[in-house]
Tab-separated table of C-alpha atoms in Angstrom:
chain	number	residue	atom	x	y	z
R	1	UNK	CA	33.573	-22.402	-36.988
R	2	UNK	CA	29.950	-21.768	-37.624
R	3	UNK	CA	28.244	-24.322	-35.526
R	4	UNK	CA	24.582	-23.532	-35.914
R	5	UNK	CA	24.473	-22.612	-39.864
R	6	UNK	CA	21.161	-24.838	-41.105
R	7	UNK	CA	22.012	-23.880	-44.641
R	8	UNK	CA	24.575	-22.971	-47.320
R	9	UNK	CA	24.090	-19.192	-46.343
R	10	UNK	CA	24.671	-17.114	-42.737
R	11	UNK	CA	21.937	-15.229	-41.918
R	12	UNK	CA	21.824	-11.436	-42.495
R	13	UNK	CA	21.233	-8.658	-40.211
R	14	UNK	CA	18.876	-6.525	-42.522
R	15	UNK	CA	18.511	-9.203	-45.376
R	16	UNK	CA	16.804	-12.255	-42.737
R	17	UNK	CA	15.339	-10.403	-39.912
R	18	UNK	CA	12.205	-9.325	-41.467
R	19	UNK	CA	11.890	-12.883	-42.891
R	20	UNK	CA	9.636	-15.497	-41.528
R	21	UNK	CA	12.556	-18.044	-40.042
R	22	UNK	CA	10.810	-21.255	-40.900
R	23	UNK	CA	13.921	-22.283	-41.491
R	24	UNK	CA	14.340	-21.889	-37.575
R	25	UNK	CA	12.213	-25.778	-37.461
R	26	UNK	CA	15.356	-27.055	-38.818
R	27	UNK	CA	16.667	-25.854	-35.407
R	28	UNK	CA	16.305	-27.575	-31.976
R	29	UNK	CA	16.790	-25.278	-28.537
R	30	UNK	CA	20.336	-25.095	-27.635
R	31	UNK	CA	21.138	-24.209	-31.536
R	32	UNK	CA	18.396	-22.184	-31.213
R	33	UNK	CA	19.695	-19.852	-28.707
R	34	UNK	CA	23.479	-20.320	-29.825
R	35	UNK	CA	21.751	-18.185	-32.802
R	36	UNK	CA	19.961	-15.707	-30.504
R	37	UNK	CA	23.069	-15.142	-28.856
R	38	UNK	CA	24.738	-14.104	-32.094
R	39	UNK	CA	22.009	-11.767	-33.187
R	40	UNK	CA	21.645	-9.986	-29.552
R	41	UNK	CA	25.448	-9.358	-29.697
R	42	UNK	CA	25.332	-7.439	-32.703
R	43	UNK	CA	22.467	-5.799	-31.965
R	44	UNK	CA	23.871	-5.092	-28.602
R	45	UNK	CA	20.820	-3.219	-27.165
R	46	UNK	CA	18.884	-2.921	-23.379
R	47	UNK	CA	16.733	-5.612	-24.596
R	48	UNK	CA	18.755	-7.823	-26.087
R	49	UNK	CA	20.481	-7.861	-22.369
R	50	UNK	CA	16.959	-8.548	-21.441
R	51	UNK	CA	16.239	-11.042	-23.938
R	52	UNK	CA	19.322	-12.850	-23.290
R	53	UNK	CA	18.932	-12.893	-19.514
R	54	UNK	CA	15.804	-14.345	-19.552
R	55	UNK	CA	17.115	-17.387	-21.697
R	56	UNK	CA	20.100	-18.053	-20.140
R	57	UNK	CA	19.046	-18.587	-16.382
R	58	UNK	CA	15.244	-19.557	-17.137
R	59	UNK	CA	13.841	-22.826	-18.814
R	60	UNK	CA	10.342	-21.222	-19.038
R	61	UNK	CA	10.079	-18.859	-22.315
R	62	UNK	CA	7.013	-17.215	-20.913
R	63	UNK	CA	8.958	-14.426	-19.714
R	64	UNK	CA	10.738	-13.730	-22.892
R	65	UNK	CA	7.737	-13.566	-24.921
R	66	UNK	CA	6.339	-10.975	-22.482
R	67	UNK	CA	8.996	-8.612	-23.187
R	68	UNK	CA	9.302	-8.615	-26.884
R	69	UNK	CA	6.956	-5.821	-27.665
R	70	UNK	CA	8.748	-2.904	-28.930
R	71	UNK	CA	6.937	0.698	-28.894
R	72	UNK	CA	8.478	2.995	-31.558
R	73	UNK	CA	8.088	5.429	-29.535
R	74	UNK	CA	10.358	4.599	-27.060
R	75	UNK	CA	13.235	4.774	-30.002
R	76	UNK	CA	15.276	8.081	-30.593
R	77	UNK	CA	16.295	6.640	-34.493
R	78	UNK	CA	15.260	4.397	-37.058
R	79	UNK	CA	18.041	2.161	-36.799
R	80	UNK	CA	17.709	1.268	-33.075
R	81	UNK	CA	13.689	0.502	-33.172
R	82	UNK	CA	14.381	-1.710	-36.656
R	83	UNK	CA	16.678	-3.994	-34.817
R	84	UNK	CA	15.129	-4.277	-31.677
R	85	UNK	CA	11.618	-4.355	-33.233
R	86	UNK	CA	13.351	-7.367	-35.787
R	87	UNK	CA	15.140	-9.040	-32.998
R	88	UNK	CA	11.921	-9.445	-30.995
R	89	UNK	CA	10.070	-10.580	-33.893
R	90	UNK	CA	12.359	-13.660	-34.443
R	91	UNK	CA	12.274	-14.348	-30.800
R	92	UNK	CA	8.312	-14.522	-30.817
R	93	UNK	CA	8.457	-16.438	-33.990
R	94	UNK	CA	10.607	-19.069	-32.253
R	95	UNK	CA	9.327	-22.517	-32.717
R	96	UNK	CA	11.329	-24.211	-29.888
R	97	UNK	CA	10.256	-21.991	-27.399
R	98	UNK	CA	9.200	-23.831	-24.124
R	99	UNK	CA	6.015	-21.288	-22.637
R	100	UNK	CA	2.966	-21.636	-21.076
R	101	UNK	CA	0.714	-20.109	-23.571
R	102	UNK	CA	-1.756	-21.872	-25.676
R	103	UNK	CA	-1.259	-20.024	-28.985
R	104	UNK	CA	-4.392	-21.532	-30.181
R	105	UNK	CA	-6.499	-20.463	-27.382
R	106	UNK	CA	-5.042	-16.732	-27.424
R	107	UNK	CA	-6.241	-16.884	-31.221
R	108	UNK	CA	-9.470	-18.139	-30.620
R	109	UNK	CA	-10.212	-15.852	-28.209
R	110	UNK	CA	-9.265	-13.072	-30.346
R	111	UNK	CA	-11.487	-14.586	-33.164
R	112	UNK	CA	-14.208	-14.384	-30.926
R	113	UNK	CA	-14.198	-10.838	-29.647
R	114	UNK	CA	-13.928	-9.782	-33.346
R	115	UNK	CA	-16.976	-11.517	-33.607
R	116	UNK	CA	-18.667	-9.883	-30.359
R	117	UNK	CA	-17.182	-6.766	-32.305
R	118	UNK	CA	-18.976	-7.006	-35.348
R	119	UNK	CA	-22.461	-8.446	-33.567
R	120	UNK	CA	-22.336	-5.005	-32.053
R	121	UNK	CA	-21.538	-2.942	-35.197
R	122	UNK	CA	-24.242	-4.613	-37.009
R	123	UNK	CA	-26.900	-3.858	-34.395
R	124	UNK	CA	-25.627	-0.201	-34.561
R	125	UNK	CA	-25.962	-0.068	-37.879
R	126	UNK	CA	-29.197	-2.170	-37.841
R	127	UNK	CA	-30.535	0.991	-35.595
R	128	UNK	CA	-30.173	2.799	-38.265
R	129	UNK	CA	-28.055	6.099	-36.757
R	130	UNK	CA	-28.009	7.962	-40.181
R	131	UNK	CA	-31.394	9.160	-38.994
R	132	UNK	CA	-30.654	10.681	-36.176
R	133	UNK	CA	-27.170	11.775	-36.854
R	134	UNK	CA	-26.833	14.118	-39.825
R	135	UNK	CA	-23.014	14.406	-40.165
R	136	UNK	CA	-22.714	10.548	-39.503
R	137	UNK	CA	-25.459	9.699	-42.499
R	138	UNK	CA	-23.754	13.020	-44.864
R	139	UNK	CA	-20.175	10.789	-44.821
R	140	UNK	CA	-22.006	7.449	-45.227
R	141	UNK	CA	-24.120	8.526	-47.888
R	142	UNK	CA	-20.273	10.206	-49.606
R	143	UNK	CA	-18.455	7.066	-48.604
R	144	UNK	CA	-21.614	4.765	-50.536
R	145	UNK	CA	-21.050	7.247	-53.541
R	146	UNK	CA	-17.339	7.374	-53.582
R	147	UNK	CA	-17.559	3.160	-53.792
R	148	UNK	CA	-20.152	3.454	-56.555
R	149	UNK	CA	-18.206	5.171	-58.553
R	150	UNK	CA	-14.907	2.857	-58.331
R	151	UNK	CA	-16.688	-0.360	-59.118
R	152	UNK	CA	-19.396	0.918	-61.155
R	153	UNK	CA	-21.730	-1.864	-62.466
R	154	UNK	CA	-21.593	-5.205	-61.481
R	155	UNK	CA	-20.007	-7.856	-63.501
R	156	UNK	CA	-21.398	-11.131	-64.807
R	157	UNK	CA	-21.111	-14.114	-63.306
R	158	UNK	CA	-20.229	-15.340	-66.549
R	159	UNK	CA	-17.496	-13.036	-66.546
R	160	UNK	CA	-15.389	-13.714	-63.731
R	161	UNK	CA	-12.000	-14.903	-64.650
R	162	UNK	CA	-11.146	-18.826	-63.556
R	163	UNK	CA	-8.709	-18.873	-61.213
R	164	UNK	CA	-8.144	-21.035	-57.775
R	165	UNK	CA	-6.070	-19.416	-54.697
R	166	UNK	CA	-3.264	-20.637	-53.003
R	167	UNK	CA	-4.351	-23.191	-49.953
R	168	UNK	CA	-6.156	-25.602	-49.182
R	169	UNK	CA	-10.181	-25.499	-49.961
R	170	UNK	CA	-12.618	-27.719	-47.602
R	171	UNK	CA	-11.799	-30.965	-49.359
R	172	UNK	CA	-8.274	-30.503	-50.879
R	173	UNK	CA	-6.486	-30.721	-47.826
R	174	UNK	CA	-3.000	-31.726	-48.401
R	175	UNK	CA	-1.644	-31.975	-51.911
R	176	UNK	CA	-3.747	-28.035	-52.665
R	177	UNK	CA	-2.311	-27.796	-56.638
R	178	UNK	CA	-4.690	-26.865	-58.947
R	179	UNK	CA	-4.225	-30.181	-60.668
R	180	UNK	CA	-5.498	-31.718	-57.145
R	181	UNK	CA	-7.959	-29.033	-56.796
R	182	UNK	CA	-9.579	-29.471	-60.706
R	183	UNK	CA	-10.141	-32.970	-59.751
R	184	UNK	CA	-11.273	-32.544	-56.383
R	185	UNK	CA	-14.917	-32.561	-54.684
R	186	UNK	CA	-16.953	-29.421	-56.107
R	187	UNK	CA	-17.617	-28.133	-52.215
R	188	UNK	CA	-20.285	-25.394	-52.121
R	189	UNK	CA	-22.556	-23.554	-49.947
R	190	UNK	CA	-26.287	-23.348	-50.370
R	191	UNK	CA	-26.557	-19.892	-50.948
R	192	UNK	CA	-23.858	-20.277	-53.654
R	193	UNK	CA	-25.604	-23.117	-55.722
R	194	UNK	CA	-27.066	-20.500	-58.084
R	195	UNK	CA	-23.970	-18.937	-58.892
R	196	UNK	CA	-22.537	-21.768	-58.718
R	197	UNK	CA	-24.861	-23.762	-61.672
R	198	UNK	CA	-23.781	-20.404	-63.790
R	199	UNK	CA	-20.404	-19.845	-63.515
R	200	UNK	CA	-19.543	-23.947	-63.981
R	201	UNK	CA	-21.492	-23.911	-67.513
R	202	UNK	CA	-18.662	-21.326	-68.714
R	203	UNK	CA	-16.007	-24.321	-67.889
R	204	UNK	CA	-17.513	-26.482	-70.019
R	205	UNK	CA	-14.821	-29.082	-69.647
R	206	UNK	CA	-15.062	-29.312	-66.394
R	207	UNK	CA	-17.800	-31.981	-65.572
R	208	UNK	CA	-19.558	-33.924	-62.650
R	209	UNK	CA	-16.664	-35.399	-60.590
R	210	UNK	CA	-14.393	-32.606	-62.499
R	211	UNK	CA	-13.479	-34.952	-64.741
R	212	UNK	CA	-12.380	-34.035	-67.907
R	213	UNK	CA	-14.408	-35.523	-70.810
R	214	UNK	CA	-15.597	-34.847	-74.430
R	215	UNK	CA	-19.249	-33.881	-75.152
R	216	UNK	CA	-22.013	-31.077	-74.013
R	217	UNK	CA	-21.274	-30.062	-70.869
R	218	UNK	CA	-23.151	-32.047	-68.136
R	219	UNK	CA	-24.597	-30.758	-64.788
R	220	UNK	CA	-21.695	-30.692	-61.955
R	221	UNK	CA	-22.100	-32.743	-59.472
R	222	UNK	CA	-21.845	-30.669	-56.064
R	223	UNK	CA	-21.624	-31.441	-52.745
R	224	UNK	CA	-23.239	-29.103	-50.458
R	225	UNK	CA	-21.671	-27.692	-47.257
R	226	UNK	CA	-22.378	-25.686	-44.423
R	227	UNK	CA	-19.524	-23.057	-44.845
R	228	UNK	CA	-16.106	-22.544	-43.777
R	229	UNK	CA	-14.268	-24.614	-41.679
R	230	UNK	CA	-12.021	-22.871	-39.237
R	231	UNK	CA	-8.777	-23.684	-38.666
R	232	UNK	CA	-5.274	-22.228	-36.908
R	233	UNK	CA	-1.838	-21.598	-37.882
R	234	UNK	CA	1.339	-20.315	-36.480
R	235	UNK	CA	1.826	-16.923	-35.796
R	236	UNK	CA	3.897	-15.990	-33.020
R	237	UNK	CA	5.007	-17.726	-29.359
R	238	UNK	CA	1.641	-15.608	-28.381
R	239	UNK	CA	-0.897	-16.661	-30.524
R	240	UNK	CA	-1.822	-18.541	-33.737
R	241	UNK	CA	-3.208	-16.687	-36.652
R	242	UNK	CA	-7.187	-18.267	-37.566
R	243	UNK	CA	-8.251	-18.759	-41.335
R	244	UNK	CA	-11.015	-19.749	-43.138
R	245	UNK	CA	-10.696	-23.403	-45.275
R	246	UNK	CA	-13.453	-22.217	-47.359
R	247	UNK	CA	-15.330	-24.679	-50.426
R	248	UNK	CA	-14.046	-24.875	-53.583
R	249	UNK	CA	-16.773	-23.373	-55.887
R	250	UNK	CA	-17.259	-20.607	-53.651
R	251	UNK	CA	-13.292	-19.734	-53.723
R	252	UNK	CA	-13.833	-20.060	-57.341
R	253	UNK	CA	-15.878	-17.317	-57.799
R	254	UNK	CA	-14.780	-15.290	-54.773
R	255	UNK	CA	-11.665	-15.209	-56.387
R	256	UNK	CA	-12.967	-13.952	-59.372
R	257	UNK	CA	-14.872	-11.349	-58.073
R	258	UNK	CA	-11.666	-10.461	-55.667
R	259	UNK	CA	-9.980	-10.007	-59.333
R	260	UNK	CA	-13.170	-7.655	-60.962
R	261	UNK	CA	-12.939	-5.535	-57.540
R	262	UNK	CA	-9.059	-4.902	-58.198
R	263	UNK	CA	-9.709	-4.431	-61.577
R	264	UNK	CA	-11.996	-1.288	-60.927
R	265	UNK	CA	-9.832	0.036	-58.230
R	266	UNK	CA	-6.845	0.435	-60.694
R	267	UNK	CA	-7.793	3.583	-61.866
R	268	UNK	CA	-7.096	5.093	-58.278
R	269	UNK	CA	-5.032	2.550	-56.616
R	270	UNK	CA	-3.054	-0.312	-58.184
R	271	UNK	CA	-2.455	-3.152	-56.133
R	272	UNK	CA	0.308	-4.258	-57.910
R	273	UNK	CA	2.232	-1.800	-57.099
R	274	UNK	CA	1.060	-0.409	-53.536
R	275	UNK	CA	3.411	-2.553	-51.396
R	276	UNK	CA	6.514	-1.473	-53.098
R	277	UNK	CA	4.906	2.535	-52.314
R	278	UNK	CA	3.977	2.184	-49.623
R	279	UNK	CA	7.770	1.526	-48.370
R	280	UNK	CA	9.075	4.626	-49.834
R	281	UNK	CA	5.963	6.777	-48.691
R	282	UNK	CA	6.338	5.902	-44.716
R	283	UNK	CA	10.052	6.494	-45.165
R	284	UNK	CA	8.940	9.971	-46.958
R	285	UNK	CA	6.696	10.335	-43.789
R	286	UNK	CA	9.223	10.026	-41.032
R	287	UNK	CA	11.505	12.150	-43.022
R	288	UNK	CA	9.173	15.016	-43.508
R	289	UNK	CA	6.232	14.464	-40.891
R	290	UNK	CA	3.191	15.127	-43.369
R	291	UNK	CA	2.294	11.806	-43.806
R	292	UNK	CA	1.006	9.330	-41.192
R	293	UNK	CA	0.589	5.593	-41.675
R	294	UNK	CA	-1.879	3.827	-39.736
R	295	UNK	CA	-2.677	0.103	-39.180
R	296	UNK	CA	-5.667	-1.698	-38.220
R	297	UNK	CA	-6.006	-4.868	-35.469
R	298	UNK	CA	-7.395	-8.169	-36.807
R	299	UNK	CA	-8.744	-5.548	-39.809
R	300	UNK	CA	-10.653	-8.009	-41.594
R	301	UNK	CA	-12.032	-9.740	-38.845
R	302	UNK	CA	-13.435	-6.971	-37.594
R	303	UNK	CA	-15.432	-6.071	-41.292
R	304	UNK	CA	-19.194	-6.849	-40.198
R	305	UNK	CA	-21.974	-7.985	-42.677
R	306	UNK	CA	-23.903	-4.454	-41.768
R	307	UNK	CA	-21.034	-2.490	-43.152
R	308	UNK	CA	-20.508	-4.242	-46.107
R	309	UNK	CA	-24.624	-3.842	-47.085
R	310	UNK	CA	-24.304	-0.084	-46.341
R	311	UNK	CA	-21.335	0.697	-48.284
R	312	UNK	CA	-21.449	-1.493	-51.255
R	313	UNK	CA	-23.872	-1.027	-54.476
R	314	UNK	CA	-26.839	-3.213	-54.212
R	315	UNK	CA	-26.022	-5.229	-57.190
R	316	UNK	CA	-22.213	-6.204	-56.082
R	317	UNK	CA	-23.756	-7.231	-52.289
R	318	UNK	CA	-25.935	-9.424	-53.788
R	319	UNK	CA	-22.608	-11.236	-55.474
R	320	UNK	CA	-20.388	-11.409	-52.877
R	321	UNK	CA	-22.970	-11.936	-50.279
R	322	UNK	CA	-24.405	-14.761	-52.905
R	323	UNK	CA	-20.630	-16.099	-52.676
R	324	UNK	CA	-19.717	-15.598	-49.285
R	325	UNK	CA	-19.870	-18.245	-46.032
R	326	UNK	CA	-22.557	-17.432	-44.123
R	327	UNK	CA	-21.338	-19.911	-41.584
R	328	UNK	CA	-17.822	-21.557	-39.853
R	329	UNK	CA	-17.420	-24.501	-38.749
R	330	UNK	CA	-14.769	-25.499	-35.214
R	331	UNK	CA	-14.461	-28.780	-33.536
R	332	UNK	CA	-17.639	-30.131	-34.751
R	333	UNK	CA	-19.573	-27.294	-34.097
R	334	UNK	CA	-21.201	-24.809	-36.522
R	335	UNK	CA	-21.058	-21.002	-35.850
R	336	UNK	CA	-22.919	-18.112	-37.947
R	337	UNK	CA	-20.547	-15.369	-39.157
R	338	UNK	CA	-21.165	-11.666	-37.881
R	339	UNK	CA	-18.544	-10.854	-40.198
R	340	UNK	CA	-19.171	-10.362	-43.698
R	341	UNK	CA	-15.794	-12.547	-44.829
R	342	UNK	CA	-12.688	-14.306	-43.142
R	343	UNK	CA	-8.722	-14.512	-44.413
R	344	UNK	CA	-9.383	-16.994	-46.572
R	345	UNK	CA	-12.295	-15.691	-48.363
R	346	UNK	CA	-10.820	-15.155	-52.488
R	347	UNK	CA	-11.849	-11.529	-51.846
R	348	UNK	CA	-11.418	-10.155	-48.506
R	349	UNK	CA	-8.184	-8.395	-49.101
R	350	UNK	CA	-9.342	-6.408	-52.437
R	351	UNK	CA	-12.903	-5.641	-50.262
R	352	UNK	CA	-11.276	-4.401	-47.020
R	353	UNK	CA	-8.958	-2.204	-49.742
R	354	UNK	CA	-11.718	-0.513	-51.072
R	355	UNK	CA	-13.303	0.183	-48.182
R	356	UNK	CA	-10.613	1.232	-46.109
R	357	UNK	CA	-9.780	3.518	-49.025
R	358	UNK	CA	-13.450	4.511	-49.694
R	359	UNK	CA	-13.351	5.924	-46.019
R	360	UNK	CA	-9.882	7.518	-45.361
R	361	UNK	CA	-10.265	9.364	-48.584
R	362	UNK	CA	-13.658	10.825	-47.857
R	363	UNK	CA	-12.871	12.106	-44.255
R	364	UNK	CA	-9.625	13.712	-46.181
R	365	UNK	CA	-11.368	15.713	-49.097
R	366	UNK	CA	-14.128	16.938	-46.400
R	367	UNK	CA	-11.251	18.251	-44.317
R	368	UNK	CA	-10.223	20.044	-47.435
R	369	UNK	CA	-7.086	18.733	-47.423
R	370	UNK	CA	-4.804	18.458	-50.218
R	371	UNK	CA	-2.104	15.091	-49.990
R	372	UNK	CA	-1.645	11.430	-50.401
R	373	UNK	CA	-4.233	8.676	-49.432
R	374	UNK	CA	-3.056	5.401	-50.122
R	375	UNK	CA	-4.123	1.763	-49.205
R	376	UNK	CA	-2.608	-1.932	-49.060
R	377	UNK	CA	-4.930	-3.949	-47.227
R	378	UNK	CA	-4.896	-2.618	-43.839
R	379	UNK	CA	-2.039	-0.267	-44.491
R	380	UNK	CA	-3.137	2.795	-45.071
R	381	UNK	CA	-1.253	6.096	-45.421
R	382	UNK	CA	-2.538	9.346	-45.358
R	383	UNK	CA	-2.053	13.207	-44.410
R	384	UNK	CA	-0.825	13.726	-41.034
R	385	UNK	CA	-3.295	16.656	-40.223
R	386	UNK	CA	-6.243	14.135	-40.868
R	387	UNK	CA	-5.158	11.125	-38.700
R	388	UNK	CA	-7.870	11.686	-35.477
R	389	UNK	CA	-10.473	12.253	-38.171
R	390	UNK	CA	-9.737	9.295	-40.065
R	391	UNK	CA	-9.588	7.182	-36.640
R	392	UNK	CA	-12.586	8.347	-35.501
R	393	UNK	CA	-14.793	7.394	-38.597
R	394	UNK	CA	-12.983	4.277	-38.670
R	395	UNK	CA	-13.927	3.344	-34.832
R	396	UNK	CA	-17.903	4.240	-35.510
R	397	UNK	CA	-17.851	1.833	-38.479
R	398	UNK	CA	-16.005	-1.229	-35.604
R	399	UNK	CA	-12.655	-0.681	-36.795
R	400	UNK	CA	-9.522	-0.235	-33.992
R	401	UNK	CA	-6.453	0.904	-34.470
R	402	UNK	CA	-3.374	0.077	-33.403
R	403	UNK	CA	-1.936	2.536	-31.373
R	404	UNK	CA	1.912	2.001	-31.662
């Protein structure tokens, strides 16, 4: 009999692993690890042995989490890495684990060199190196024109489309629906207000208190904040993962332009459908070698203000640096950004795309090669022969990459 079954279904090998298991807070320890032991028999591998040592004859986790990082590398098939690399994942993710790390404090630490990291790429940039380094200012000056030419001109603020994203904003803390969020405080920055006085007279039933009344529309009633406020949520047993609770009216609109920017990258690279590629394209790549996928660490943390202005057309910087928070706010302190936007921001993930894109697929046509460039995010795929080149433009800009 199936003792430590939370639900009307048995976990799956292949199905569940790659799942998030928050479904394992249902669990407490010793049904916890009845579950472990299950899943390290099957996979029946050197570190499940290890895993399951450490667990059995140790009521400190600490060690466990230390040896759950899995280096492909190491692996002589698919097969073996994808259920060790799975197994270890679930460990780490393991609420009920008893260690004595401060998941917070490993995040915040990390949020803080990725600021330290883009304080220094700003000042580099700031020094303006294009002047003294030809090739350097050549693939700049290709990367700026390559982004030109995706987005084109800028839209209208009038324009955007009227969406909110999923989460809480600075006010709408609990309940986030967009019911609660339409009648919710209308947060905003100061250097937003402008925007923000244009985009709300295109909602004109929307009104001061975002109420919803009959009539001409009437000035909104905003209340002004200082920027985002920072906050932490679970990762892994090694650290939380930081986000931005940013206002509402700025979401609003960052949203909106997150929307225009995918909109004009469709042409060469539709989000929809980039995920679902990129699966078959690394499996392509480990079949036949030519392709090489590479991922970025704490990606877009590590996307300063400095590269943003020298990449992006002057009149799309002005929007999103009109929308963006030029400040966070943690334990009652406030904190200016070095970045140019947090997770959180409504379009960080379609602005790290395009430049990520912008700058893997100009190193590749210079090296004259002929093959796939592709980018989700921070997953980004391209020829094998142009991996180094790619990494090294990537570092100048602040950028690391993960190594395994």
């Amino acid at each position: 009999m199936n003792t430590f079954k939370p639900s009307s279904r048995v976990p799956n090998m292949e199905r569940d692993f790659s799942k998030s298991f928050t479904d394992l807070t249902l669990y407490d320890r010793s049904t916890y690890k009845a579950l472990i032991a299950k899943f390290c028999s099957d996979v029946n591998s050197v570190l499940s042995d290890r895993i399951m040592n450490s667990l059995n004859y140790s009521d400190d986790d600490t060690h466990v989490v230390g040896i759950c990082d899995v280096n492909p590398n190491s692996y002589g098939d698919w097969k073996s890495y994808f259920l060790d690399a799975q197994l270890a994942a679930l460990v780490k993710k393991n609420p009920t684990l008893i260690t004595t790390i401060n998941p917070k404090l490993e995040a915040m630490k990390t949020f803080i060199a990725c600021e330290s990291k883009c304080a220094k790429t700003n000042d580099f940039l700031l020094s303006k190196p294009e002047n003294t380094d030809f090739a350097f200012g050549t693939f700049l000056g290709a990367v700026r024109e390559k982004i030109a030419k995706i987005l084109g001109p800028a839209p209208s603020v009038e324009g955007l489309g009227f969406e909110f994203g999923p989460g809480a904003s600075y006010s709408v803390k609990r309940n986030t629906t967009s019911l609660d969020k339409l009648g919710g405080t209308l947060d905003v920055t100061p250097n937003c207000l402008k925007l923000a006085n244009i985009y709300l007279r295109t909602c004109p039933g929307w009104r001061a208190n975002s109420e919803f009344i009959s009539g001409p529309p009437s000035p909104p009633r905003f209340n002004v904040v200082c920027g985002d406020r920072l906050a932490f949520v679970p990762k892994t047993a090694k650290t939380d993962r930081p986000i931005a609770i940013g206002p509402l009216v700025n979401g609003l609109i960052q949203k909106g332009l997150g929307d225009a920017i995918r909109r004009r990258l469709r042409p060469v690279l539709d989000l929809a459908k980039t995920q679902d590629r990129h699966r078959l394209l690394a499996r392509e790549g480990s079949i036949h070698g030519d392709l090489s996928t590479m991922d970025l660490k704490s990606a877009s943390d590590t996307i300063s203000f400095e590269v943003v202005r020298s990449l992006i057309p002057h009149d799309w910087f002005e929007l999103l640096e009109a929308s963006r928070s030029e400040w966070y706010e943690i334990e009652g302190k406030v904190y200016p950004y070095h970045k140019f936007s947090a997770m959180g921001n409504g379009y960080t993930f379609e602005l790290e795309t395009l430049i990520f894109f912008a700058i893997v697929s100009t190193v590749v046509e210079s090296s004259g090669v002929e093959g796939i460039v592709s980018v989700y995010g921070d997953d980004i795929i391209i020829p094998f022969s142009c991996y180094y080149g790619c990494k090294a433009m990537l570092e100048m800009l602040g950028f690391d990459v993960n190594s395994d």
